Short mmCIF file of C-alpha atoms in Angstrom, two decimals:
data_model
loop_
_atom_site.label_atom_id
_atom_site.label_comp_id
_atom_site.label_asym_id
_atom_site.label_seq_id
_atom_site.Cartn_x
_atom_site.Cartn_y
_atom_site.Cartn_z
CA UNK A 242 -2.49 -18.02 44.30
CA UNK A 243 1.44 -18.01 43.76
CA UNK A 244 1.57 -20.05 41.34
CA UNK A 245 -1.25 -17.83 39.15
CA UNK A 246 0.82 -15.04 39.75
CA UNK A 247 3.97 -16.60 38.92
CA UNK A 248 2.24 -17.57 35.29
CA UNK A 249 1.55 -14.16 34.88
CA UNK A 250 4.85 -12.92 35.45
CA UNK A 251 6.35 -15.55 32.88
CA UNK A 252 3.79 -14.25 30.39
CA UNK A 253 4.99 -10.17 31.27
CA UNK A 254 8.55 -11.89 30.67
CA UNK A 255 7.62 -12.52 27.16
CA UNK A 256 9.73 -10.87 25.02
CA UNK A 257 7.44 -9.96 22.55
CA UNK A 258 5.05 -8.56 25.44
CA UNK A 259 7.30 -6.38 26.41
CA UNK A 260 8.60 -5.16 23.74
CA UNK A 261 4.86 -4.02 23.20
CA UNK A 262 5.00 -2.38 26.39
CA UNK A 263 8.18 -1.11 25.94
CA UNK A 264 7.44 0.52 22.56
CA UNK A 265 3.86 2.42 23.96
CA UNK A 266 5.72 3.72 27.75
CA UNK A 267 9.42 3.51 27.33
CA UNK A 268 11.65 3.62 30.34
CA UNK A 269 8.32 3.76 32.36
CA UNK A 270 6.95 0.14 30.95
CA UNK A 271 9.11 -2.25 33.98
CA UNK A 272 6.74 0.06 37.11
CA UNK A 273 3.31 -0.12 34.41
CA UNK A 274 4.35 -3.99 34.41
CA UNK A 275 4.70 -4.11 38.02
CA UNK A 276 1.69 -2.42 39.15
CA UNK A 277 -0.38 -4.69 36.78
CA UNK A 278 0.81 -7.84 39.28
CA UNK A 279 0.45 -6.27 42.01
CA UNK A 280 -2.90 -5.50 41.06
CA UNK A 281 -3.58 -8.87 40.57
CA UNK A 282 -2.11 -10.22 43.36
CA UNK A 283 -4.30 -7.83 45.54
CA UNK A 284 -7.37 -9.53 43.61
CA UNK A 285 -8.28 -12.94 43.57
CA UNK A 286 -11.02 -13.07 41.14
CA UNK A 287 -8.05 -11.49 38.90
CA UNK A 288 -5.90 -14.51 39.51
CA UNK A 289 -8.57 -16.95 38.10
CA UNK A 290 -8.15 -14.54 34.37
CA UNK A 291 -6.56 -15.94 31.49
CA UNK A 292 -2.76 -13.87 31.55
CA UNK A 293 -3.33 -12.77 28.17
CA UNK A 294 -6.41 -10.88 28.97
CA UNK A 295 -4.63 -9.60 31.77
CA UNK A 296 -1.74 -8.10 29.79
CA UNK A 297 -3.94 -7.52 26.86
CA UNK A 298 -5.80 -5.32 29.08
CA UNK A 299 -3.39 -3.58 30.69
CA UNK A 300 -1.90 -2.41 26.74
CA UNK A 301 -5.06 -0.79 26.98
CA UNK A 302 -4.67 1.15 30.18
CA UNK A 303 -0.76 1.85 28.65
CA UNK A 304 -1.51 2.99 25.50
CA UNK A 305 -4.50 5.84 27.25
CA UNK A 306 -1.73 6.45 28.89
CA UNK A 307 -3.97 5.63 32.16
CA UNK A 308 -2.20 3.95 35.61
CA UNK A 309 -3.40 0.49 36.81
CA UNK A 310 -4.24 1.51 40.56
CA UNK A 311 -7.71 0.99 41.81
CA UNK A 312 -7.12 3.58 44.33
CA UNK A 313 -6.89 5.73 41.71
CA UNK A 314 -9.95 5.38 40.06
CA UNK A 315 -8.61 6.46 36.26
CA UNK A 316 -8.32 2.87 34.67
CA UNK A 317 -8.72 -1.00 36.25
CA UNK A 318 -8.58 -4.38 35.26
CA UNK A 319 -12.21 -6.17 35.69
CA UNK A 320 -12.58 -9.39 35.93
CA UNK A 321 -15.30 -11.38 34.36
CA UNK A 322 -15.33 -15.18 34.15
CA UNK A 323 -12.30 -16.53 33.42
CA UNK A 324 -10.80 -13.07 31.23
CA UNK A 325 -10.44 -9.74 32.29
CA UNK A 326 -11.27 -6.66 30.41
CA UNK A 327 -9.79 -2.74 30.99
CA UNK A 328 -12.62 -0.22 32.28
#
């Protein structure tokens, strides 16, 4: 479980990732990038997804302009099988 999480922070390091999220939510891409591992790490069917479908999935979410919270019912990450995809 740490270690999955720790990959997917190395990918979110990335510069070219986040530039990407950088460029679509400005100042407000480091908390976007932080909710999307803590959404992960409070789903372990998430941690099994390949990181790039994680992150690719969240760009979606960030460029709708839509928060990565569960609780908040407006976007989330899905997993299925081994990648996840935005709803």
């Amino acid at each position: 479980m740490a270690n999955e999480i720790a990959t997917l922070k190395q990918f979110g390091e990335n510069p070219a990732i986040k530039r990407r999220f950088d460029e679509v939510l400005k100042e407000r891409a480091p908390q976007f990038m932080a909710s999307v591992i803590n959404a992960v790490g409070n789903n372990f069917s998430l941690q099994k997804c390949d990181p790039n479908s994680i992150w690719g999935s969240a760009m979606v979410a960030a460029a709708l302009n839509l928060p990565i919270d569960s609780n908040l019912g407006f976007a989330a990450i899905v997993p299925y099988g081994q990648k996840a995809q935005f709803q």
